[in-house]
mmCIF file of C-alpha atoms in Angstrom:
data_model
loop_
_atom_site.group_PDB
_atom_site.id
_atom_site.type_symbol
_atom_site.label_atom_id
_atom_site.label_comp_id
_atom_site.label_asym_id
_atom_site.label_seq_id
_atom_site.Cartn_x
_atom_site.Cartn_y
_atom_site.Cartn_z
ATOM 1 C CA MET A 1 0.000 0.000 0.000
ATOM 2 C CA ALA A 2 1.308 3.461 -0.887
ATOM 3 C CA SER A 3 2.463 5.665 1.984
ATOM 4 C CA SER A 4 0.557 8.817 2.923
ATOM 5 C CA LYS A 5 3.483 10.870 1.583
ATOM 6 C CA ALA A 6 3.295 9.093 -1.762
ATOM 7 C CA LYS A 7 -0.431 9.670 -1.943
ATOM 8 C CA SER A 8 0.037 13.393 -1.318
ATOM 9 C CA VAL A 9 2.263 13.823 -4.378
ATOM 10 C CA ILE A 10 0.176 11.729 -6.783
ATOM 11 C CA SER A 11 -1.974 14.074 -8.856
ATOM 12 C CA VAL A 12 -5.405 13.234 -10.218
ATOM 13 C CA ALA A 13 -5.478 12.651 -13.982
ATOM 14 C CA SER A 14 -8.634 13.493 -15.918
ATOM 15 C CA LYS A 15 -9.519 11.797 -19.206
ATOM 16 C CA HIS A 16 -7.955 14.533 -21.313
ATOM 17 C CA THR A 17 -4.736 14.309 -19.283
ATOM 18 C CA ILE A 18 -4.549 10.563 -19.899
ATOM 19 C CA LYS A 19 -4.983 11.226 -23.624
ATOM 20 C CA LYS A 20 -2.040 13.623 -23.408
ATOM 21 C CA PHE A 21 0.079 10.881 -21.805
ATOM 22 C CA GLU A 22 -0.866 8.567 -24.651
ATOM 23 C CA ILE A 23 -0.037 10.997 -27.439
ATOM 24 C CA ILE A 24 3.350 12.010 -26.018
ATOM 25 C CA SER A 25 4.456 8.475 -25.136
ATOM 26 C CA LYS A 26 3.395 7.020 -28.491
ATOM 27 C CA TYR A 27 5.095 9.858 -30.291
ATOM 28 C CA VAL A 28 8.314 9.314 -28.330
ATOM 29 C CA GLU A 29 8.270 5.608 -29.171
ATOM 30 C CA ALA A 30 8.003 6.263 -32.914
ATOM 31 C CA TRP A 31 10.353 9.288 -32.795
ATOM 32 C CA ALA A 32 13.091 7.320 -31.024
ATOM 33 C CA GLU A 33 12.889 4.389 -33.442
ATOM 34 C CA ILE A 34 13.201 6.657 -36.483
ATOM 35 C CA LEU A 35 16.214 8.518 -35.099
ATOM 36 C CA LEU A 36 18.095 5.642 -33.485
ATOM 37 C CA SER A 37 17.882 3.600 -36.681
ATOM 38 C CA SER A 38 19.596 6.423 -38.591
ATOM 39 C CA SER A 39 23.381 6.318 -39.016
ATOM 40 C CA SER A 40 23.527 10.124 -38.821
ATOM 41 C CA CYS A 41 22.133 10.234 -35.272
ATOM 42 C CA ASN A 42 24.521 9.680 -32.345
ATOM 43 C CA GLY A 43 21.705 9.467 -29.841
ATOM 44 C CA ILE A 44 18.680 11.159 -28.325
ATOM 45 C CA VAL A 45 18.011 13.593 -25.512
ATOM 46 C CA TYR A 46 14.586 13.684 -23.865
ATOM 47 C CA ILE A 47 13.749 16.494 -21.449
ATOM 48 C CA ASP A 48 10.643 16.764 -19.300
ATOM 49 C CA CYS A 49 11.164 19.895 -17.247
ATOM 50 C CA MET A 50 7.790 19.666 -15.462
ATOM 51 C CA SER A 51 7.519 15.921 -14.979
ATOM 52 C CA ASN A 52 5.455 15.581 -11.784
ATOM 53 C CA SER A 53 5.927 12.347 -9.804
ATOM 54 C CA GLY A 54 5.399 9.954 -12.716
ATOM 55 C CA LEU A 55 2.308 8.508 -11.057
ATOM 56 C CA TYR A 56 -1.303 9.695 -11.268
ATOM 57 C CA ARG A 57 -4.646 8.654 -9.897
ATOM 58 C CA ARG A 58 -7.537 8.258 -12.324
ATOM 59 C CA GLU A 59 -10.395 10.715 -11.972
ATOM 60 C CA SER A 60 -12.857 7.949 -11.127
ATOM 61 C CA LYS A 61 -14.406 6.203 -8.158
ATOM 62 C CA ASP A 62 -11.760 3.495 -8.012
ATOM 63 C CA GLY A 63 -8.929 6.035 -8.238
ATOM 64 C CA GLU A 64 -6.597 3.566 -9.959
ATOM 65 C CA VAL A 65 -2.938 4.637 -9.908
ATOM 66 C CA ILE A 66 -1.443 4.827 -13.414
ATOM 67 C CA GLU A 67 1.844 5.849 -14.999
ATOM 68 C CA GLY A 68 2.160 9.349 -16.423
ATOM 69 C CA THR A 69 4.339 10.650 -19.234
ATOM 70 C CA ALA A 70 7.622 10.500 -17.322
ATOM 71 C CA LEU A 71 7.436 6.800 -16.488
ATOM 72 C CA LEU A 72 5.843 5.782 -19.780
ATOM 73 C CA VAL A 73 8.592 7.504 -21.748
ATOM 74 C CA ALA A 74 11.407 6.303 -19.486
ATOM 75 C CA ASN A 75 10.355 2.683 -19.923
ATOM 76 C CA ILE A 76 9.898 3.073 -23.678
ATOM 77 C CA LEU A 77 13.381 4.534 -24.106
ATOM 78 C CA ALA A 78 14.986 2.023 -21.726
ATOM 79 C CA LYS A 79 13.677 -0.756 -23.961
ATOM 80 C CA ALA A 80 14.794 1.014 -27.140
ATOM 81 C CA MET A 81 18.360 1.449 -25.898
ATOM 82 C CA LYS A 82 18.723 -2.300 -25.355
ATOM 83 C CA LYS A 83 18.301 -2.610 -29.123
ATOM 84 C CA TYR A 84 20.574 0.302 -30.073
ATOM 85 C CA LYS A 85 23.563 -0.351 -27.848
ATOM 86 C CA ASP A 86 25.875 1.758 -29.995
ATOM 87 C CA LYS A 87 23.789 4.904 -29.371
ATOM 88 C CA GLN A 88 23.279 7.032 -26.275
ATOM 89 C CA ALA A 89 20.128 8.304 -24.585
ATOM 90 C CA TYR A 90 20.045 11.092 -22.015
ATOM 91 C CA LEU A 91 16.823 11.643 -20.070
ATOM 92 C CA TYR A 92 16.184 14.646 -17.839
ATOM 93 C CA PHE A 93 13.242 14.829 -15.460
ATOM 94 C CA ASN A 94 12.530 17.840 -13.306
ATOM 95 C CA ASP A 95 9.823 19.116 -10.985
ATOM 96 C CA ILE A 96 9.878 22.074 -8.636
ATOM 97 C CA ASP A 97 8.400 19.830 -5.913
ATOM 98 C CA GLU A 98 11.229 17.758 -4.444
ATOM 99 C CA ASN A 99 8.794 15.224 -2.986
ATOM 100 C CA LYS A 100 7.476 14.420 -6.456
ATOM 101 C CA ILE A 101 10.993 13.831 -7.759
ATOM 102 C CA ASP A 102 11.730 11.609 -4.764
ATOM 103 C CA LEU A 103 8.773 9.405 -5.693
ATOM 104 C CA LEU A 104 9.708 9.420 -9.374
ATOM 105 C CA ASN A 105 13.215 8.217 -8.524
ATOM 106 C CA THR A 106 11.789 5.096 -6.893
ATOM 107 C CA LYS A 107 9.944 4.132 -10.099
ATOM 108 C CA LEU A 108 12.397 4.918 -12.907
ATOM 109 C CA PRO A 109 14.119 2.075 -14.800
ATOM 110 C CA LYS A 110 17.778 1.310 -14.118
ATOM 111 C CA ARG A 111 20.513 3.334 -15.740
ATOM 112 C CA THR A 112 22.895 1.529 -18.081
ATOM 113 C CA GLU A 113 26.032 2.424 -20.035
ATOM 114 C CA ASN A 114 23.990 3.909 -22.872
ATOM 115 C CA PHE A 115 20.836 4.864 -20.969
ATOM 116 C CA ASN A 116 21.381 7.879 -18.733
ATOM 117 C CA ILE A 117 18.780 9.493 -16.438
ATOM 118 C CA GLN A 118 19.174 12.582 -14.309
ATOM 119 C CA THR A 119 16.492 14.075 -12.076
ATOM 120 C CA PHE A 120 16.270 17.579 -10.668
ATOM 121 C CA SER A 121 14.098 19.684 -8.430
ATOM 122 C CA MET A 122 14.644 23.222 -9.642
ATOM 123 C CA ASP A 123 13.098 25.989 -11.668
ATOM 124 C CA ALA A 124 12.390 24.689 -15.171
ATOM 125 C CA SER A 125 14.031 27.667 -16.846
ATOM 126 C CA GLU A 126 17.254 27.108 -14.906
ATOM 127 C CA LEU A 127 17.364 23.485 -16.058
ATOM 128 C CA LEU A 128 16.780 24.436 -19.695
ATOM 129 C CA ASN A 129 19.521 27.053 -19.557
ATOM 130 C CA LYS A 130 21.883 24.452 -18.108
ATOM 131 C CA ILE A 131 21.132 21.870 -20.801
ATOM 132 C CA SER A 132 21.170 24.279 -23.740
ATOM 133 C CA SER A 133 24.675 25.434 -22.780
ATOM 134 C CA GLN A 134 25.920 21.914 -23.615
ATOM 135 C CA PHE A 135 24.513 21.680 -27.153
ATOM 136 C CA LYS A 136 27.906 21.980 -28.873
ATOM 137 C CA THR A 137 29.854 19.796 -26.447
ATOM 138 C CA VAL A 138 28.148 16.937 -24.593
ATOM 139 C CA PHE A 139 25.222 16.629 -27.004
ATOM 140 C CA LYS A 140 26.928 17.176 -30.335
ATOM 141 C CA GLY A 141 25.234 15.144 -33.079
ATOM 142 C CA MET A 142 22.237 14.245 -30.907
ATOM 143 C CA ASN A 143 18.542 14.940 -31.417
ATOM 144 C CA PHE A 144 16.336 16.545 -28.789
ATOM 145 C CA LEU A 145 12.758 16.304 -27.691
ATOM 146 C CA LEU A 146 11.702 18.783 -25.020
ATOM 147 C CA VAL A 147 8.323 18.507 -23.295
ATOM 148 C CA TYR A 148 7.354 21.828 -21.715
ATOM 149 C CA ASP A 149 4.198 21.301 -19.680
ATOM 150 C CA PRO A 150 3.415 24.169 -17.252
ATOM 151 C CA TYR A 151 0.404 24.007 -14.963
ATOM 152 C CA ASP A 152 -0.875 27.382 -16.175
ATOM 153 C CA ALA A 153 -0.324 29.833 -19.030
ATOM 154 C CA ASN A 154 3.251 30.555 -18.039
ATOM 155 C CA ILE A 155 5.797 30.162 -20.855
ATOM 156 C CA ASP A 156 9.416 31.309 -20.617
ATOM 157 C CA TRP A 157 10.269 31.890 -24.261
ATOM 158 C CA GLU A 158 13.847 32.941 -23.521
ATOM 159 C CA ALA A 159 14.558 29.519 -21.999
ATOM 160 C CA LEU A 160 12.761 27.747 -24.862
ATOM 161 C CA MET A 161 14.413 29.679 -27.694
ATOM 162 C CA PRO A 162 17.671 27.613 -27.878
ATOM 163 C CA PHE A 163 15.575 24.451 -28.240
ATOM 164 C CA LEU A 164 13.347 25.979 -30.898
ATOM 165 C CA ARG A 165 16.481 26.972 -32.811
ATOM 166 C CA ASN A 166 18.358 23.695 -32.352
ATOM 167 C CA TRP A 167 17.903 20.576 -34.487
ATOM 168 C CA GLY A 168 15.240 18.982 -32.364
ATOM 169 C CA GLU A 169 11.597 19.082 -31.402
ATOM 170 C CA VAL A 170 9.559 20.814 -28.728
ATOM 171 C CA ILE A 171 6.123 19.939 -27.339
ATOM 172 C CA ILE A 172 4.452 22.812 -25.479
ATOM 173 C CA ASN A 173 1.333 22.578 -23.373
ATOM 174 C CA HIS A 174 -0.427 25.913 -23.890
ATOM 175 C CA MET A 175 -2.853 26.214 -20.970
ATOM 176 C CA VAL A 176 -5.246 28.516 -22.802
ATOM 177 C CA SER A 177 -8.104 27.941 -20.329
ATOM 178 C CA ASP A 178 -6.106 29.761 -17.647
ATOM 179 C CA THR A 179 -5.763 32.805 -19.890
ATOM 180 C CA ILE A 180 -9.405 32.917 -20.939
ATOM 181 C CA ARG A 181 -10.530 32.606 -17.343
ATOM 182 C CA ALA A 182 -8.173 35.011 -15.608
ATOM 183 C CA ALA A 183 -6.241 37.365 -17.911
ATOM 184 C CA ARG A 184 -9.036 39.927 -18.226
ATOM 185 C CA VAL A 185 -9.453 40.262 -14.456
ATOM 186 C CA ALA A 186 -5.786 40.050 -13.437
ATOM 187 C CA LYS A 187 -4.818 42.716 -10.902
ATOM 188 C CA LYS A 188 -1.591 41.544 -9.281
ATOM 189 C CA LYS A 189 1.560 42.706 -11.007
ATOM 190 C CA GLU A 190 3.160 39.247 -11.014
ATOM 191 C CA VAL A 191 0.055 37.729 -12.632
ATOM 192 C CA ILE A 192 -0.107 40.430 -15.295
ATOM 193 C CA ASN A 193 3.602 39.940 -15.980
ATOM 194 C CA LYS A 194 2.996 36.208 -16.453
ATOM 195 C CA TYR A 195 0.431 36.762 -19.190
ATOM 196 C CA GLU A 196 2.429 39.510 -20.861
ATOM 197 C CA ARG A 197 5.524 37.286 -20.914
ATOM 198 C CA THR A 198 3.618 34.287 -22.234
ATOM 199 C CA TYR A 199 1.974 36.191 -25.088
ATOM 200 C CA GLN A 200 4.694 38.800 -25.621
ATOM 201 C CA THR A 201 1.898 41.392 -25.550
ATOM 202 C CA ASN A 202 0.813 44.055 -23.095
ATOM 203 C CA ILE A 203 -2.200 43.287 -20.959
ATOM 204 C CA GLU A 204 -4.349 45.990 -22.571
ATOM 205 C CA GLU A 205 -4.096 44.266 -25.963
ATOM 206 C CA LEU A 206 -4.655 40.838 -24.427
ATOM 207 C CA ILE A 207 -7.889 42.030 -22.884
ATOM 208 C CA THR A 208 -9.168 42.814 -26.384
ATOM 209 C CA PHE A 209 -8.874 39.072 -27.201
ATOM 210 C CA GLY A 210 -11.779 38.450 -24.815
ATOM 211 C CA ASN A 211 -12.826 34.806 -24.807
ATOM 212 C CA SER A 212 -11.345 34.147 -28.247
ATOM 213 C CA ARG A 213 -9.367 30.965 -27.807
ATOM 214 C CA GLU A 214 -8.268 31.191 -31.431
ATOM 215 C CA SER A 215 -6.648 34.605 -30.845
ATOM 216 C CA TYR A 216 -4.478 33.263 -28.027
ATOM 217 C CA GLU A 217 -3.608 30.138 -29.997
ATOM 218 C CA LEU A 218 -2.561 32.126 -33.063
ATOM 219 C CA LYS A 219 -0.499 34.468 -30.906
ATOM 220 C CA VAL A 220 1.479 31.590 -29.399
ATOM 221 C CA GLN A 221 2.043 30.017 -32.809
ATOM 222 C CA SER A 222 3.218 33.374 -34.160
ATOM 223 C CA ILE A 223 5.751 33.679 -31.318
ATOM 224 C CA ILE A 224 7.074 30.199 -32.063
ATOM 225 C CA LYS A 225 7.550 31.021 -35.742
ATOM 226 C CA ASP A 226 9.346 34.270 -34.850
ATOM 227 C CA LEU A 227 11.656 32.654 -32.298
ATOM 228 C CA CYS A 228 12.681 29.574 -34.290
ATOM 229 C CA GLY A 229 15.012 31.728 -36.377
ATOM 230 C CA ARG A 230 14.696 29.476 -39.408
ATOM 231 C CA GLU A 231 14.890 30.897 -42.886
ATOM 232 C CA ASN A 232 13.745 27.521 -44.184
ATOM 233 C CA ARG A 233 10.471 25.867 -43.266
ATOM 234 C CA TYR A 234 9.398 25.296 -39.684
ATOM 235 C CA TYR A 235 6.352 23.254 -38.757
ATOM 236 C CA VAL A 236 3.863 23.792 -35.948
ATOM 237 C CA ALA A 237 0.973 21.398 -35.254
ATOM 238 C CA SER A 238 -1.585 22.054 -32.522
ATOM 239 C CA PHE A 239 -4.371 19.921 -31.050
ATOM 240 C CA PRO A 240 -6.951 21.058 -28.438
ATOM 241 C CA PHE A 241 -7.929 18.984 -25.415
ATOM 242 C CA PHE A 242 -11.449 19.233 -23.986
ATOM 243 C CA ASN A 243 -12.810 18.557 -20.503
ATOM 244 C CA ASN A 244 -16.083 16.802 -19.634
ATOM 245 C CA HIS A 245 -17.958 20.072 -20.132
ATOM 246 C CA ASN A 246 -16.743 20.359 -23.746
ATOM 247 C CA SER A 247 -14.494 23.327 -22.951
ATOM 248 C CA VAL A 248 -10.913 23.548 -24.155
ATOM 249 C CA VAL A 249 -8.389 23.136 -21.352
ATOM 250 C CA TYR A 250 -5.140 23.370 -23.312
ATOM 251 C CA ASP A 251 -3.514 22.961 -26.712
ATOM 252 C CA LEU A 252 -0.672 20.496 -27.153
ATOM 253 C CA ILE A 253 1.666 22.151 -29.648
ATOM 254 C CA HIS A 254 4.393 20.314 -31.537
ATOM 255 C CA CYS A 255 7.265 22.287 -33.090
ATOM 256 C CA THR A 256 9.905 20.930 -35.457
ATOM 257 C CA GLY A 257 12.079 21.823 -38.406
ATOM 258 C CA HIS A 258 11.533 18.430 -40.023
ATOM 259 C CA HIS A 259 8.372 17.491 -41.893
ATOM 260 C CA ARG A 260 8.664 13.818 -40.961
ATOM 261 C CA GLY A 261 8.240 14.613 -37.267
ATOM 262 C CA PHE A 262 5.434 17.041 -38.073
ATOM 263 C CA ASP A 263 3.420 14.436 -39.972
ATOM 264 C CA LEU A 264 4.202 11.729 -37.412
ATOM 265 C CA TYR A 265 2.823 13.861 -34.581
ATOM 266 C CA LYS A 266 -0.387 14.552 -36.523
ATOM 267 C CA GLU A 267 -0.813 10.842 -37.256
ATOM 268 C CA ILE A 268 -0.349 9.890 -33.590
ATOM 269 C CA ALA A 269 -2.859 12.531 -32.440
ATOM 270 C CA TRP A 270 -5.525 11.448 -34.945
ATOM 271 C CA LYS A 271 -5.131 7.783 -34.045
ATOM 272 C CA THR A 272 -5.333 8.581 -30.325
ATOM 273 C CA PHE A 273 -8.540 10.570 -30.805
ATOM 274 C CA GLY A 274 -10.133 7.838 -32.957
ATOM 275 C CA ASP A 275 -9.631 9.340 -36.443
ATOM 276 C CA LYS A 276 -10.519 12.848 -35.250
ATOM 277 C CA SER A 277 -8.438 15.852 -34.261
ATOM 278 C CA SER A 278 -9.800 16.040 -30.696
ATOM 279 C CA ASP A 279 -12.149 14.428 -28.198
ATOM 280 C CA LYS A 280 -14.697 17.226 -28.410
ATOM 281 C CA LYS A 281 -18.255 15.950 -28.147
ATOM 282 C CA LYS A 282 -19.961 16.687 -31.455
ATOM 283 C CA ILE A 283 -23.580 17.885 -31.465
ATOM 284 C CA TYR A 284 -24.435 16.566 -34.908
ATOM 285 C CA ASN A 285 -23.804 13.498 -37.009
ATOM 286 C CA ASP A 286 -20.766 13.915 -39.262
ATOM 287 C CA ASP A 287 -22.280 11.687 -41.910
ATOM 288 C CA TYR A 288 -25.167 14.082 -42.433
ATOM 289 C CA GLY A 289 -23.947 17.525 -41.461
ATOM 290 C CA GLN A 290 -25.745 20.256 -39.561
ATOM 291 C CA LEU A 291 -29.312 21.374 -40.142
ATOM 292 C CA THR A 292 -29.637 24.974 -41.364
ATOM 293 C CA MET A 293 -32.452 27.111 -42.700
ATOM 294 C CA ASN A 294 -32.459 28.397 -46.283
ATOM 295 C CA PHE A 295 -34.162 31.774 -45.883
ATOM 296 C CA GLU A 296 -34.787 32.113 -49.627
ATOM 297 C CA THR A 297 -36.851 28.922 -49.889
ATOM 298 C CA GLY A 298 -37.881 28.584 -46.253
ATOM 299 C CA GLU A 299 -36.717 24.970 -46.298
ATOM 300 C CA THR A 300 -34.429 23.170 -43.893
ATOM 301 C CA GLU A 301 -31.206 22.010 -45.518
ATOM 302 C CA ILE A 302 -28.147 20.065 -44.459
ATOM 303 C CA GLU A 303 -24.938 22.050 -44.513
ATOM 304 C CA CYS A 304 -21.520 20.477 -44.026
ATOM 305 C CA ILE A 305 -19.750 22.786 -41.591
ATOM 306 C CA ALA A 306 -16.230 21.854 -40.508
ATOM 307 C CA ASP A 307 -15.572 22.251 -36.802
ATOM 308 C CA GLY A 308 -12.022 23.564 -36.466
ATOM 309 C CA SER A 309 -11.867 22.215 -32.915
ATOM 310 C CA CYS A 310 -12.640 18.665 -34.015
ATOM 311 C CA TYR A 311 -11.932 17.772 -37.623
ATOM 312 C CA THR A 312 -12.979 14.400 -39.015
ATOM 313 C CA LEU A 313 -12.016 12.428 -42.106
ATOM 314 C CA LYS A 314 -15.034 13.963 -43.824
ATOM 315 C CA ASP A 315 -13.583 17.426 -43.157
ATOM 316 C CA ILE A 316 -10.303 16.420 -44.784
ATOM 317 C CA ALA A 317 -12.235 15.119 -47.780
ATOM 318 C CA GLY A 318 -14.270 18.335 -47.931
ATOM 319 C CA TYR A 319 -11.119 20.458 -47.827
ATOM 320 C CA ILE A 320 -9.716 18.489 -50.770
ATOM 321 C CA GLN A 321 -13.030 18.490 -52.652
ATOM 322 C CA LYS A 322 -13.200 22.271 -52.442
ATOM 323 C CA LYS A 323 -9.810 22.513 -54.173
ATOM 324 C CA PHE A 324 -10.230 19.835 -56.852
ATOM 325 C CA ARG A 325 -13.985 19.806 -57.445
ATOM 326 C CA GLY A 326 -14.851 18.611 -60.966
ATOM 327 C CA GLN A 327 -11.243 17.874 -61.960
ATOM 328 C CA THR A 328 -10.380 14.597 -63.635
ATOM 329 C CA CYS A 329 -7.373 12.284 -63.342
ATOM 330 C CA VAL A 330 -5.653 14.328 -60.646
ATOM 331 C CA PRO A 331 -2.430 12.572 -59.521
ATOM 332 C CA LYS A 332 -2.673 11.349 -55.945
ATOM 333 C CA GLY A 333 0.656 13.019 -55.249
ATOM 334 C CA ASP A 334 -0.869 16.406 -56.075
ATOM 335 C CA VAL A 335 -3.703 15.796 -53.625
ATOM 336 C CA ILE A 336 -1.329 14.828 -50.819
ATOM 337 C CA ALA A 337 0.916 17.799 -51.608
ATOM 338 C CA TYR A 338 -2.101 20.080 -51.124
ATOM 339 C CA ILE A 339 -2.631 18.970 -47.508
ATOM 340 C CA TYR A 340 1.025 18.171 -46.766
ATOM 341 C CA ASP A 341 1.631 21.297 -44.676
ATOM 342 C CA HIS A 342 -1.793 21.530 -43.061
ATOM 343 C CA PRO A 343 -1.329 22.104 -39.285
ATOM 344 C CA VAL A 344 -3.874 19.420 -38.349
ATOM 345 C CA PHE A 345 -4.555 17.048 -41.258
ATOM 346 C CA PRO A 346 -2.288 13.952 -41.352
ATOM 347 C CA THR A 347 -0.989 12.211 -44.463
ATOM 348 C CA ARG A 348 1.258 9.538 -42.926
ATOM 349 C CA ASN A 349 -0.662 6.225 -42.917
ATOM 350 C CA TYR A 350 -3.919 8.097 -43.594
ATOM 351 C CA ARG A 351 -4.002 8.175 -47.366
ATOM 352 C CA ASN A 352 -6.313 5.187 -47.832
ATOM 353 C CA LYS A 353 -8.730 6.538 -45.216
ATOM 354 C CA ILE A 354 -8.762 9.904 -46.996
ATOM 355 C CA TRP A 355 -9.455 8.217 -50.375
ATOM 356 C CA ASP A 356 -12.317 6.262 -48.776
ATOM 357 C CA ALA A 357 -13.787 9.476 -47.327
ATOM 358 C CA LEU A 358 -13.637 11.130 -50.748
ATOM 359 C CA LYS A 359 -15.489 8.206 -52.293
ATOM 360 C CA LYS A 360 -18.067 7.978 -49.509
ATOM 361 C CA HIS A 361 -18.929 11.641 -49.102
ATOM 362 C CA TYR A 362 -18.187 13.141 -52.520
ATOM 363 C CA GLY A 363 -18.421 10.293 -55.015
ATOM 364 C CA ALA A 364 -14.782 10.515 -56.111
ATOM 365 C CA GLU A 365 -13.423 7.872 -58.467
ATOM 366 C CA VAL A 366 -10.179 6.687 -56.913
ATOM 367 C CA ARG A 367 -7.791 4.739 -59.125
ATOM 368 C CA SER A 368 -4.308 3.395 -58.430
ATOM 369 C CA GLN A 369 -2.537 6.643 -59.346
ATOM 370 C CA THR A 370 -5.233 9.276 -59.865
ATOM 371 C CA ILE A 371 -8.507 10.632 -58.555
ATOM 372 C CA THR A 372 -11.428 11.998 -60.556
ATOM 373 C CA PHE A 373 -13.505 14.389 -58.485
ATOM 374 C CA SER A 374 -17.246 14.808 -58.739
ATOM 375 C CA ASP A 375 -18.916 18.183 -59.190
ATOM 376 C CA ARG A 376 -20.583 17.953 -55.777
ATOM 377 C CA SER A 377 -20.520 20.897 -53.422
ATOM 378 C CA TYR A 378 -18.444 20.554 -50.276
#
């Protein structure tokens, strides 16, 4: 039986939090395999600077204790390094609460010659500054994945910037619900400073955003693009997470300079959400659309309206149909190229599902190399 001290540092995990664990851990598993199998990669560095204790209690009557991201990832990478003995893995786990790190240390897998774990209890920004100073020495030729998961809308962009500019990937938990709830009524100087630092905007302008989640999301994505310092392409994918009341709690943002990681993250997210882009509860049937009134005829019609908070395969098909409507013998490569850089739509391992959605919803004729699109509206 767990001690009372252990119980006090085990946080409760809601359904959306458990989904977050699943997406990050599955992404890490695929990410590590791709990199470690490459001759150009000397090893991997995984950083979770807000790791918690590694254990959580389900938000349910039984309160089952489950593993969180830190332990899931540590065990995944420990297994991977047994296969790739000529490569190195460095894992860093940190939490400001020393008691949580103490518990985490009792659950982590054993270190080996090529599997290194260090734990800390310090300010996250201090840890990131310490690690980033070693990019050109200790970690030369290695690939990074940083998970930055604050408990509120509190992002230190100065500490993140070296990781956004390095050859690696960053996952940021943007706690947008905190901002929507509290930014407009913030009075304390330290609270106002937090929001201004996170959005790189003065509080007066932030107040004009009101309850617009999209405005805050776009602002964060704009900051990422500005800070990455890349003249070439940089990719940002973002997926919202909803609570039981159908309200967005946070966005899980993935940042990378490599399209392969970008598409992999989108694929993992869609699979985790069951071929959707979120777990938002839909209020209408996707096969039929949403009922609307045509005021010219006075008749009720069905309109296919894409919900940007929860896209489905039909929405991907509709996006493509709008572009290629009525065209014949369009190469499949051209269709994929059209959605290749979309911030939400996946292409990796989703092509056949997209072709099926085009046939089902828009009557497309899909051949081995080409697609002929119907003249249907989207």
